[in-house]
mmCIF file of C-alpha atoms and ligand atoms in Angstrom:
data_model
loop_
_atom_site.group_PDB
_atom_site.id
_atom_site.type_symbol
_atom_site.label_atom_id
_atom_site.label_comp_id
_atom_site.label_asym_id
_atom_site.label_seq_id
_atom_site.Cartn_x
_atom_site.Cartn_y
_atom_site.Cartn_z
ATOM 1 C CA MET A 903 -2.271 13.262 50.647
ATOM 2 C CA THR A 904 -0.617 16.060 52.128
ATOM 3 C CA PRO A 905 2.082 17.330 50.098
ATOM 4 C CA ASN A 906 5.777 16.657 50.363
ATOM 5 C CA THR A 907 6.223 20.378 51.939
ATOM 6 C CA SER A 908 10.515 19.346 52.227
ATOM 7 C CA ALA A 909 10.384 18.929 48.398
ATOM 8 C CA ILE A 910 12.722 21.592 47.598
ATOM 9 C CA GLU A 911 15.091 20.811 50.378
ATOM 10 C CA HIS A 912 15.184 17.229 48.839
ATOM 11 C CA ALA A 913 15.207 18.731 45.617
ATOM 12 C CA ALA A 914 18.889 20.416 46.550
ATOM 13 C CA PRO A 915 21.839 19.079 44.021
ATOM 14 C CA GLU A 916 23.435 16.134 45.287
ATOM 15 C CA PRO A 917 26.952 16.560 46.304
ATOM 16 C CA GLN A 918 28.253 14.470 43.658
ATOM 17 C CA SER A 919 26.619 16.624 40.889
ATOM 18 C CA LEU A 920 28.499 19.986 42.529
ATOM 19 C CA ALA A 921 32.022 17.821 42.690
ATOM 20 C CA ALA A 922 32.000 16.971 38.807
ATOM 21 C CA ASN A 923 32.667 20.126 37.120
ATOM 22 C CA PRO A 924 29.489 20.938 36.106
ATOM 23 C CA ILE A 925 28.888 22.112 32.621
ATOM 24 C CA ILE A 926 26.151 24.376 33.577
ATOM 25 C CA SER A 927 25.717 25.540 37.049
ATOM 26 C CA VAL A 928 22.167 27.458 37.970
ATOM 27 C CA ARG A 929 22.084 28.962 41.612
ATOM 28 C CA ASP A 930 19.355 30.649 43.376
ATOM 29 C CA LEU A 931 17.669 31.870 39.840
ATOM 30 C CA VAL A 932 14.822 34.106 40.249
ATOM 31 C CA HIS A 933 13.111 35.622 37.455
ATOM 32 C CA ARG A 934 9.813 38.277 37.941
ATOM 33 C CA TYR A 935 7.375 39.643 35.201
ATOM 34 C CA GLN A 936 6.203 43.089 37.109
ATOM 35 C CA ASN A 937 4.804 41.258 40.083
ATOM 36 C CA ARG A 938 4.754 37.734 38.604
ATOM 37 C CA THR A 939 7.280 35.108 40.083
ATOM 38 C CA ALA A 940 8.622 32.789 37.229
ATOM 39 C CA LEU A 941 11.168 31.236 38.857
ATOM 40 C CA GLY A 942 11.520 31.496 42.876
ATOM 41 C CA GLY A 943 15.306 30.578 43.124
ATOM 42 C CA ILE A 944 16.265 27.230 41.822
ATOM 43 C CA SER A 945 19.363 25.744 42.134
ATOM 44 C CA PHE A 946 21.003 22.541 39.646
ATOM 45 C CA ASP A 947 24.098 21.320 37.702
ATOM 46 C CA VAL A 948 24.369 19.930 34.375
ATOM 47 C CA ARG A 949 27.464 17.153 33.829
ATOM 48 C CA PRO A 950 29.382 17.307 30.931
ATOM 49 C CA ALA A 951 27.802 15.021 28.264
ATOM 50 C CA GLU A 952 24.652 14.491 30.004
ATOM 51 C CA LEU A 953 21.176 14.627 28.806
ATOM 52 C CA PHE A 954 19.144 16.952 30.691
ATOM 53 C CA GLY A 955 15.476 17.746 31.193
ATOM 54 C CA LEU A 956 13.684 20.682 32.579
ATOM 55 C CA LEU A 957 9.849 18.768 33.195
ATOM 56 C CA GLY A 958 6.965 20.784 33.878
ATOM 57 C CA PRO A 959 3.587 21.368 33.216
ATOM 58 C CA ASN A 960 2.678 24.610 31.648
ATOM 59 C CA GLY A 961 3.377 27.694 33.583
ATOM 60 C CA SER A 962 5.787 26.202 35.787
ATOM 61 C CA GLY A 963 8.781 28.309 34.324
ATOM 62 C CA LYS A 964 10.575 26.323 31.818
ATOM 63 C CA THR A 965 10.365 28.876 28.815
ATOM 64 C CA THR A 966 11.812 31.614 31.816
ATOM 65 C CA LEU A 967 14.384 29.443 32.367
ATOM 66 C CA PHE A 968 15.711 28.730 28.873
ATOM 67 C CA ARG A 969 15.370 32.124 27.914
ATOM 68 C CA ILE A 970 17.811 32.961 30.614
ATOM 69 C CA LEU A 971 20.212 30.170 29.807
ATOM 70 C CA SER A 972 20.045 31.134 25.936
ATOM 71 C CA THR A 973 21.257 34.807 26.995
ATOM 72 C CA LEU A 974 18.122 35.999 25.470
ATOM 73 C CA MET A 975 17.053 37.682 29.199
ATOM 74 C CA ALA A 976 18.507 38.663 32.330
ATOM 75 C CA PRO A 977 17.569 36.899 35.747
ATOM 76 C CA SER A 978 16.022 39.229 38.355
ATOM 77 C CA ALA A 979 18.278 37.500 40.778
ATOM 78 C CA GLY A 980 20.826 34.329 41.202
ATOM 79 C CA THR A 981 23.065 33.371 38.754
ATOM 80 C CA ALA A 982 23.610 30.738 35.782
ATOM 81 C CA VAL A 983 27.113 29.887 34.209
ATOM 82 C CA ILE A 984 27.439 27.622 31.543
ATOM 83 C CA ALA A 985 31.110 26.458 30.484
ATOM 84 C CA GLY A 986 32.448 28.655 32.922
ATOM 85 C CA LEU A 987 30.969 31.999 31.788
ATOM 86 C CA ASN A 988 28.244 34.163 33.073
ATOM 87 C CA VAL A 989 24.600 34.903 31.147
ATOM 88 C CA VAL A 990 24.975 37.889 32.366
ATOM 89 C CA ARG A 991 28.254 38.872 32.262
ATOM 90 C CA ASP A 992 29.685 37.245 29.451
ATOM 91 C CA PRO A 993 26.966 36.537 26.845
ATOM 92 C CA ALA A 994 28.331 37.262 24.001
ATOM 93 C CA GLU A 995 31.256 34.754 24.640
ATOM 94 C CA LEU A 996 28.883 32.089 26.137
ATOM 95 C CA ARG A 997 26.872 32.129 22.806
ATOM 96 C CA ARG A 998 29.871 30.723 21.088
ATOM 97 C CA HIS A 999 29.943 27.966 23.223
ATOM 98 C CA ILE A 1000 26.006 27.029 23.245
ATOM 99 C CA GLY A 1001 23.861 25.788 20.189
ATOM 100 C CA VAL A 1002 20.188 26.690 20.736
ATOM 101 C CA VAL A 1003 16.924 25.048 19.141
ATOM 102 C CA PHE A 1004 13.844 27.388 19.864
ATOM 103 C CA GLN A 1005 9.952 26.009 19.357
ATOM 104 C CA ALA A 1006 9.392 28.259 16.400
ATOM 105 C CA GLN A 1007 10.696 27.796 13.214
ATOM 106 C CA SER A 1008 14.172 29.185 12.603
ATOM 107 C CA VAL A 1009 15.440 27.636 8.837
ATOM 108 C CA ASP A 1010 14.324 29.783 5.706
ATOM 109 C CA PRO A 1011 11.861 27.163 4.218
ATOM 110 C CA LYS A 1012 12.873 28.490 0.563
ATOM 111 C CA LEU A 1013 16.247 27.987 0.935
ATOM 112 C CA THR A 1014 18.009 24.529 0.938
ATOM 113 C CA ALA A 1015 19.296 22.781 4.126
ATOM 114 C CA TYR A 1016 22.799 23.514 3.019
ATOM 115 C CA GLU A 1017 22.087 27.300 2.208
ATOM 116 C CA ASN A 1018 20.540 27.325 5.614
ATOM 117 C CA LEU A 1019 23.821 26.503 7.316
ATOM 118 C CA TRP A 1020 26.079 28.042 4.876
ATOM 119 C CA HIS A 1021 24.343 31.332 6.090
ATOM 120 C CA GLN A 1022 24.263 30.420 9.597
ATOM 121 C CA GLY A 1023 28.126 29.326 9.143
ATOM 122 C CA HIS A 1024 28.874 32.927 8.320
ATOM 123 C CA LEU A 1025 27.072 34.103 11.441
ATOM 124 C CA TYR A 1026 29.786 32.060 13.230
ATOM 125 C CA GLY A 1027 32.865 33.612 11.144
ATOM 126 C CA LEU A 1028 32.896 29.832 9.465
ATOM 127 C CA HIS A 1029 33.690 30.195 5.584
ATOM 128 C CA GLY A 1030 34.977 28.373 2.519
ATOM 129 C CA PRO A 1031 36.057 24.771 2.474
ATOM 130 C CA ALA A 1032 36.427 24.654 6.226
ATOM 131 C CA LEU A 1033 32.385 25.812 6.511
ATOM 132 C CA LYS A 1034 31.942 23.302 3.725
ATOM 133 C CA ALA A 1035 33.461 20.452 5.318
ATOM 134 C CA ARG A 1036 31.350 21.057 8.426
ATOM 135 C CA ILE A 1037 27.971 21.441 6.774
ATOM 136 C CA GLU A 1038 28.702 17.735 4.943
ATOM 137 C CA GLU A 1039 29.577 16.442 8.534
ATOM 138 C CA ILE A 1040 26.805 17.797 10.524
ATOM 139 C CA LEU A 1041 24.168 16.949 7.874
ATOM 140 C CA THR A 1042 25.774 13.301 7.792
ATOM 141 C CA ARG A 1043 25.249 13.345 11.613
ATOM 142 C CA VAL A 1044 21.805 14.408 11.154
ATOM 143 C CA GLY A 1045 20.999 12.215 8.350
ATOM 144 C CA LEU A 1046 20.207 14.641 5.833
ATOM 145 C CA LEU A 1047 23.541 14.575 3.214
ATOM 146 C CA ASP A 1048 21.450 12.986 0.644
ATOM 147 C CA ARG A 1049 18.708 16.164 0.918
ATOM 148 C CA ALA A 1050 21.499 18.622 1.242
ATOM 149 C CA GLN A 1051 20.365 20.350 -1.877
ATOM 150 C CA ASP A 1052 16.627 20.388 -1.457
ATOM 151 C CA ARG A 1053 14.489 23.158 -0.552
ATOM 152 C CA VAL A 1054 13.561 22.842 3.646
ATOM 153 C CA GLU A 1055 9.797 23.476 2.761
ATOM 154 C CA SER A 1056 10.110 19.945 1.137
ATOM 155 C CA PHE A 1057 10.854 18.352 4.209
ATOM 156 C CA SER A 1058 9.143 16.252 6.790
ATOM 157 C CA GLY A 1059 8.400 18.033 10.257
ATOM 158 C CA GLY A 1060 10.863 15.812 11.212
ATOM 159 C CA MET A 1061 13.295 16.455 9.083
ATOM 160 C CA GLN A 1062 13.079 20.100 9.107
ATOM 161 C CA ARG A 1063 13.453 19.752 12.988
ATOM 162 C CA ARG A 1064 16.951 18.081 12.198
ATOM 163 C CA VAL A 1065 18.032 20.977 9.986
ATOM 164 C CA GLU A 1066 17.035 23.364 13.078
ATOM 165 C CA LEU A 1067 19.672 20.794 14.945
ATOM 166 C CA ALA A 1068 22.137 21.039 12.377
ATOM 167 C CA LYS A 1069 21.909 24.757 12.451
ATOM 168 C CA GLY A 1070 21.908 24.653 16.347
ATOM 169 C CA LEU A 1071 25.483 22.132 16.211
ATOM 170 C CA LEU A 1072 27.263 23.656 13.488
ATOM 171 C CA HIS A 1073 29.509 25.691 15.663
ATOM 172 C CA HIS A 1074 30.716 22.927 17.532
ATOM 173 C CA PRO A 1075 28.714 24.405 20.607
ATOM 174 C CA GLU A 1076 29.603 22.046 23.947
ATOM 175 C CA VAL A 1077 26.136 22.544 25.345
ATOM 176 C CA LEU A 1078 22.702 22.334 22.894
ATOM 177 C CA LEU A 1079 19.740 23.915 24.747
ATOM 178 C CA LEU A 1080 16.429 22.404 23.194
ATOM 179 C CA ASP A 1081 12.874 23.939 23.713
ATOM 180 C CA GLU A 1082 10.517 21.505 23.921
ATOM 181 C CA PRO A 1083 11.864 20.059 20.336
ATOM 182 C CA THR A 1084 9.280 17.346 19.130
ATOM 183 C CA THR A 1085 6.240 19.759 19.635
ATOM 184 C CA GLY A 1086 4.105 18.615 16.609
ATOM 185 C CA LEU A 1087 6.271 15.567 15.577
ATOM 186 C CA ASP A 1088 4.643 12.105 15.048
ATOM 187 C CA PRO A 1089 5.476 9.220 17.062
ATOM 188 C CA GLY A 1090 8.334 8.004 14.769
ATOM 189 C CA ALA A 1091 9.673 11.491 14.411
ATOM 190 C CA ARG A 1092 9.626 11.949 18.133
ATOM 191 C CA ARG A 1093 12.125 8.845 18.387
ATOM 192 C CA ASP A 1094 14.590 9.648 15.683
ATOM 193 C CA LEU A 1095 14.909 12.801 17.179
ATOM 194 C CA TRP A 1096 15.588 11.455 20.414
ATOM 195 C CA GLN A 1097 18.121 8.981 18.943
ATOM 196 C CA TYR A 1098 20.385 11.758 17.283
ATOM 197 C CA LEU A 1099 20.324 13.728 20.797
ATOM 198 C CA ARG A 1100 21.568 10.577 22.222
ATOM 199 C CA VAL A 1101 24.234 9.872 19.565
ATOM 200 C CA LEU A 1102 25.179 13.804 20.129
ATOM 201 C CA ARG A 1103 25.677 12.927 23.860
ATOM 202 C CA ASP A 1104 27.819 9.818 23.199
ATOM 203 C CA GLN A 1105 29.748 10.259 20.188
ATOM 204 C CA GLU A 1106 30.243 14.401 20.583
ATOM 205 C CA HIS A 1107 30.214 14.892 24.371
ATOM 206 C CA VAL A 1108 27.411 17.532 23.634
ATOM 207 C CA SER A 1109 25.489 18.382 26.865
ATOM 208 C CA VAL A 1110 22.002 18.486 25.943
ATOM 209 C CA ILE A 1111 19.142 20.465 27.941
ATOM 210 C CA VAL A 1112 15.941 19.816 26.891
ATOM 211 C CA THR A 1113 12.297 21.330 27.891
ATOM 212 C CA THR A 1114 9.471 19.200 27.841
ATOM 213 C CA HIS A 1115 5.793 19.062 29.236
ATOM 214 C CA LEU A 1116 5.803 15.037 28.057
ATOM 215 C CA MET A 1117 6.121 12.522 30.906
ATOM 216 C CA GLU A 1118 7.558 9.677 28.446
ATOM 217 C CA GLU A 1119 10.216 12.161 26.935
ATOM 218 C CA ALA A 1120 11.430 13.168 30.443
ATOM 219 C CA GLU A 1121 11.613 9.554 30.915
ATOM 220 C CA ARG A 1122 14.177 8.929 28.096
ATOM 221 C CA CYS A 1123 16.655 11.827 30.117
ATOM 222 C CA ASP A 1124 19.749 10.814 32.205
ATOM 223 C CA ARG A 1125 18.546 13.101 34.867
ATOM 224 C CA LEU A 1126 15.605 15.603 35.419
ATOM 225 C CA ALA A 1127 14.995 19.033 37.300
ATOM 226 C CA ILE A 1128 10.911 18.796 37.863
ATOM 227 C CA LEU A 1129 9.685 22.410 37.793
ATOM 228 C CA ASN A 1130 6.020 23.380 39.405
ATOM 229 C CA GLU A 1131 5.123 27.140 39.749
ATOM 230 C CA GLY A 1132 8.710 28.577 39.505
ATOM 231 C CA LYS A 1133 10.182 25.813 41.874
ATOM 232 C CA LEU A 1134 12.487 22.956 41.597
ATOM 233 C CA VAL A 1135 10.414 20.262 43.201
ATOM 234 C CA ALA A 1136 13.012 16.962 42.273
ATOM 235 C CA LEU A 1137 15.886 16.599 40.774
ATOM 236 C CA GLY A 1138 17.461 13.161 40.015
ATOM 237 C CA THR A 1139 17.315 10.361 37.581
ATOM 238 C CA PRO A 1140 13.820 9.157 36.280
ATOM 239 C CA GLU A 1141 15.094 5.665 38.085
ATOM 240 C CA GLU A 1142 15.729 7.575 41.320
ATOM 241 C CA LEU A 1143 12.943 9.942 41.648
ATOM 242 C CA THR A 1144 10.277 6.675 41.184
ATOM 243 C CA ARG A 1145 12.537 4.480 43.244
ATOM 244 C CA GLU A 1146 11.976 6.874 46.358
ATOM 245 C CA ILE A 1147 8.234 6.521 46.281
ATOM 246 C CA GLY A 1148 9.410 3.172 47.674
ATOM 247 C CA GLY A 1149 6.129 0.977 46.744
ATOM 248 C CA ASP A 1150 3.467 0.843 44.499
ATOM 249 C CA VAL A 1151 0.746 3.073 43.625
ATOM 250 C CA ILE A 1152 -3.157 1.394 44.022
ATOM 251 C CA LEU A 1153 -6.045 2.965 42.425
ATOM 252 C CA LEU A 1154 -9.373 2.444 43.438
ATOM 253 C CA GLU A 1155 -12.609 3.014 41.772
ATOM 254 C CA ALA A 1156 -15.750 3.103 44.342
ATOM 255 C CA ARG A 1157 -18.984 4.127 44.808
ATOM 256 C CA ASP A 1158 -18.038 6.677 47.210
ATOM 257 C CA PRO A 1159 -14.610 7.762 46.920
ATOM 258 C CA GLU A 1160 -14.455 10.108 49.683
ATOM 259 C CA ALA A 1161 -16.227 7.705 51.945
ATOM 260 C CA LEU A 1162 -13.897 4.693 51.117
ATOM 261 C CA ALA A 1163 -10.484 7.195 51.444
ATOM 262 C CA GLU A 1164 -11.539 8.178 54.920
ATOM 263 C CA GLN A 1165 -12.792 4.709 55.939
ATOM 264 C CA ILE A 1166 -8.948 3.173 54.395
ATOM 265 C CA ARG A 1167 -7.043 6.120 56.565
ATOM 266 C CA THR A 1168 -8.894 5.211 59.628
ATOM 267 C CA ARG A 1169 -8.425 1.263 59.135
ATOM 268 C CA PHE A 1170 -5.262 1.071 57.702
ATOM 269 C CA HIS A 1171 -3.504 4.205 59.008
ATOM 270 C CA VAL A 1172 -2.202 4.652 55.242
ATOM 271 C CA ASP A 1173 -2.488 7.884 53.243
ATOM 272 C CA ALA A 1174 -5.201 7.884 51.113
ATOM 273 C CA THR A 1175 -6.376 10.543 48.790
ATOM 274 C CA VAL A 1176 -8.943 10.964 46.282
ATOM 275 C CA MET A 1177 -7.714 12.071 42.863
ATOM 276 C CA ASP A 1178 -9.742 12.051 39.649
ATOM 277 C CA ALA A 1179 -12.641 9.984 41.339
ATOM 278 C CA ASN A 1180 -10.317 7.308 42.528
ATOM 279 C CA VAL A 1181 -9.122 6.512 46.054
ATOM 280 C CA ARG A 1182 -5.012 6.924 45.114
ATOM 281 C CA LEU A 1183 -2.363 5.396 47.679
ATOM 282 C CA GLU A 1184 1.465 4.494 47.779
ATOM 283 C CA ILE A 1185 2.019 1.816 49.463
ATOM 284 C CA GLU A 1186 5.082 -0.934 49.824
ATOM 285 C CA ASN A 1187 3.948 -4.411 48.616
ATOM 286 C CA GLY A 1188 0.738 -2.965 46.831
ATOM 287 C CA HIS A 1189 -0.439 -6.890 45.838
ATOM 288 C CA ARG A 1190 -0.646 -7.652 49.339
ATOM 289 C CA PHE A 1191 -2.696 -4.424 50.616
ATOM 290 C CA ILE A 1192 -5.073 -5.486 47.671
ATOM 291 C CA PRO A 1193 -7.086 -8.480 49.327
ATOM 292 C CA ASP A 1194 -7.088 -6.634 52.626
ATOM 293 C CA VAL A 1195 -8.940 -3.878 51.119
ATOM 294 C CA VAL A 1196 -11.175 -5.397 49.341
ATOM 295 C CA GLU A 1197 -12.177 -7.570 51.867
ATOM 296 C CA ALA A 1198 -12.702 -5.024 54.542
ATOM 297 C CA PHE A 1199 -15.207 -2.885 52.816
ATOM 298 C CA PRO A 1200 -17.202 -5.537 50.699
ATOM 299 C CA GLY A 1201 -19.163 -4.299 47.514
ATOM 300 C CA GLU A 1202 -17.313 -0.901 47.832
ATOM 301 C CA ILE A 1203 -14.829 -1.133 45.373
ATOM 302 C CA HIS A 1204 -15.939 -1.230 41.596
ATOM 303 C CA ALA A 1205 -12.395 -1.665 40.107
ATOM 304 C CA LEU A 1206 -8.643 -1.345 40.806
ATOM 305 C CA SER A 1207 -5.368 -1.293 39.937
ATOM 306 C CA VAL A 1208 -1.997 -1.782 40.932
ATOM 307 C CA ARG A 1209 1.552 -0.481 39.398
ATOM 308 C CA LYS A 1210 4.942 0.810 39.765
ATOM 309 C CA PRO A 1211 4.949 4.981 40.020
ATOM 310 C CA THR A 1212 5.807 6.687 37.061
ATOM 311 C CA LEU A 1213 7.231 10.084 36.626
ATOM 312 C CA GLU A 1214 3.460 11.587 37.435
ATOM 313 C CA ASP A 1215 3.559 9.888 40.980
ATOM 314 C CA VAL A 1216 6.467 11.621 41.484
ATOM 315 C CA PHE A 1217 5.094 14.917 40.716
ATOM 316 C CA ILE A 1218 1.759 14.159 42.653
ATOM 317 C CA HIS A 1219 4.072 12.956 45.904
ATOM 318 C CA ARG A 1220 6.136 16.319 45.570
ATOM 319 C CA THR A 1221 3.295 18.929 44.792
ATOM 320 C CA GLY A 1222 -0.230 17.186 45.844
ATOM 321 C CA HIS A 1223 -1.846 17.633 42.674
ATOM 322 C CA ARG A 1224 -1.429 16.043 39.602
ATOM 323 C CA PHE A 1225 0.321 17.052 36.624
ATOM 324 C CA TRP A 1226 -2.160 17.771 34.555
ATOM 325 C CA ASN A 1227 -5.142 20.071 35.924
ATOM 326 C CA GLU A 1228 -6.798 19.732 32.622
ATOM 327 C CA GLU A 1229 -6.189 17.146 29.424
ATOM 328 C CA PRO A 1230 -2.582 17.769 27.750
ATOM 329 C CA ALA A 1231 -3.615 19.772 24.838
ATOM 330 C CA ASP A 1232 -1.999 17.230 22.330
ATOM 331 C CA GLU A 1233 -4.639 14.744 23.492
ATOM 332 C CA LYS A 1234 -7.284 17.008 23.355
ATOM 333 C CA LYS A 1235 -6.567 17.888 19.639
ATOM 334 C CA SER A 1236 -6.443 13.731 18.821
ATOM 335 C CA LYS A 1237 -9.525 13.555 20.478
ATOM 336 C CA LYS A 1238 -11.099 15.986 18.582
ATOM 337 C CA LYS A 1239 -9.700 14.532 15.616
ATOM 338 C CA LYS A 1240 -11.224 11.034 16.346
ATOM 339 C CA LYS A 1241 -14.487 12.499 16.733
ATOM 340 C CA HIS A 1242 -14.628 13.477 13.114
HETATM 341 P P1 ADP B 2238 6.292 27.377 30.942
HETATM 342 O O1 ADP B 2238 7.402 27.688 29.709
HETATM 343 O O2 ADP B 2238 6.682 26.188 31.670
HETATM 344 O O3 ADP B 2238 5.022 26.953 30.369
HETATM 345 P P2 ADP B 2238 6.464 30.125 31.479
HETATM 346 O O4 ADP B 2238 8.066 30.319 31.956
HETATM 347 O O5 ADP B 2238 6.274 30.358 30.004
HETATM 348 O O6 ADP B 2238 6.278 28.757 31.990
HETATM 349 O O7 ADP B 2238 5.940 30.689 32.702
HETATM 350 C C1 ADP B 2238 6.000 30.986 34.087
HETATM 351 C C2 ADP B 2238 5.087 32.043 34.771
HETATM 352 O O8 ADP B 2238 5.523 33.360 33.838
HETATM 353 C C3 ADP B 2238 3.593 31.665 34.472
HETATM 354 O O9 ADP B 2238 2.663 32.245 35.508
HETATM 355 C C4 ADP B 2238 3.217 32.691 32.827
HETATM 356 O O10 ADP B 2238 1.806 33.110 33.137
HETATM 357 C C5 ADP B 2238 4.480 33.807 33.420
HETATM 358 N N1 ADP B 2238 4.877 34.458 32.230
HETATM 359 C C6 ADP B 2238 5.907 34.013 31.574
HETATM 360 N N2 ADP B 2238 5.728 35.318 30.502
HETATM 361 C C7 ADP B 2238 5.684 36.225 30.998
HETATM 362 C C8 ADP B 2238 5.717 37.394 30.444
HETATM 363 N N3 ADP B 2238 5.950 37.699 29.189
HETATM 364 N N4 ADP B 2238 4.820 38.556 31.341
HETATM 365 C C9 ADP B 2238 4.473 38.276 32.164
HETATM 366 N N5 ADP B 2238 4.142 36.908 32.460
HETATM 367 C C10 ADP B 2238 4.663 36.006 32.203
#
C-alpha cells in the first residue's frame, strides 16, 4: 500500500472548528531538540467542553506538545493560544486557566487527600472557608469525600489518580491537560477515570485534553489528533476517521503472502499489502470480495478475516506502517507475567 502522502492536507483543521471560538488554538507549532525535530509544524483547534485526544505511538511528539501547552517549555516556532492567552507571552496568567495532571505522581502520599488539596489551594491564593468548601466540592466530584482524612498512601492507584485530578481542578480551570492519565491503572480504574472526565466535560464544561498511546482510549474521545513522527496525520471524530476508509479491512493468511499480494494486485487491481505476514486489503463490501479471492487462488489462503476499520487502520492508511513497530510495552509486561 502506498502511504497517503496528502495526509497532512487532509488533517488540516476543518472550517467549523475554526469558526467556533476554540478554547485552544495551535498553529504551525514546531519544536526542535538540538537537531532533532520533535514537532514538525502542527495545527489544530480544541472546542470548549470537548474531550480531545492526542494519540500517537512513542516518539510521535505527544509529550513535547503537552509540555508546550502546559507552559513548561516554549516552542521553537509557531503559536499555541489557550483561553485567549499565548503560551509564550502570557504563561503566568495562562496557568490560572489550565489544570495539569502529569504522569508522575505529584501528590504527597504521607498527607491526607484533604491536606494535599489544602496546600494546592494556597498556591492558587485560596484560603479559609472558601477553600474548605471547594475541597469538599471537588472531592465529592471525584468520589473521594468519605476518604478525605485518609493518607493518600493508603489509596489504590485509581484513587490516587483521582486525587491528582482533584488537585488539577481545584482552581476551576477551563482546560484540563492530562498526560497518559491511565498509565498503570487496572481496567476498572481506567473506566472510572474516563467516567469522571465525561462528567467534567458535561457538568463543568471543562475542555479535557488527554494524551494517549491506547486506541481503546482514543475511541472514547469526542475528537482526536493523531500524531506520527511530529506530524499531524489525522484529525476528526473517531467515527469520521474510521468511516473515511470507506469499507472493510480484510486480512488473509497465506502460504506465501508476498506472492499472494502481488497476484491480488494484478488480478483485482486493489491495493494489497503485506503486514505481519498477512495480506491486508481495504475494500468496499469485503464480504462480496471474499468468495472471489478464495476461488481465484485455490489452496493459497489458510485463514481470513473481514472487519470494520479501527483507529489503527486509520493510522496505517495515513502512514503506511503499523502503530506499533513492536508490541506495546503494556502487552509485553502482561505476557511476561503470564509465563511465570
Ligand atoms: P511521545 O511523548 O509521543 O513519546 P516525545 O515528545 O517524548 O514523544 O518525543 C518526540 C521526539 O523528540 C522523539 O524523537 C524523542 O526522542 C525526542 N525527544 C524528546 N525529548 C527530548 C530531549 N529532551 N532531547 C532530545 N530529544 C528529545
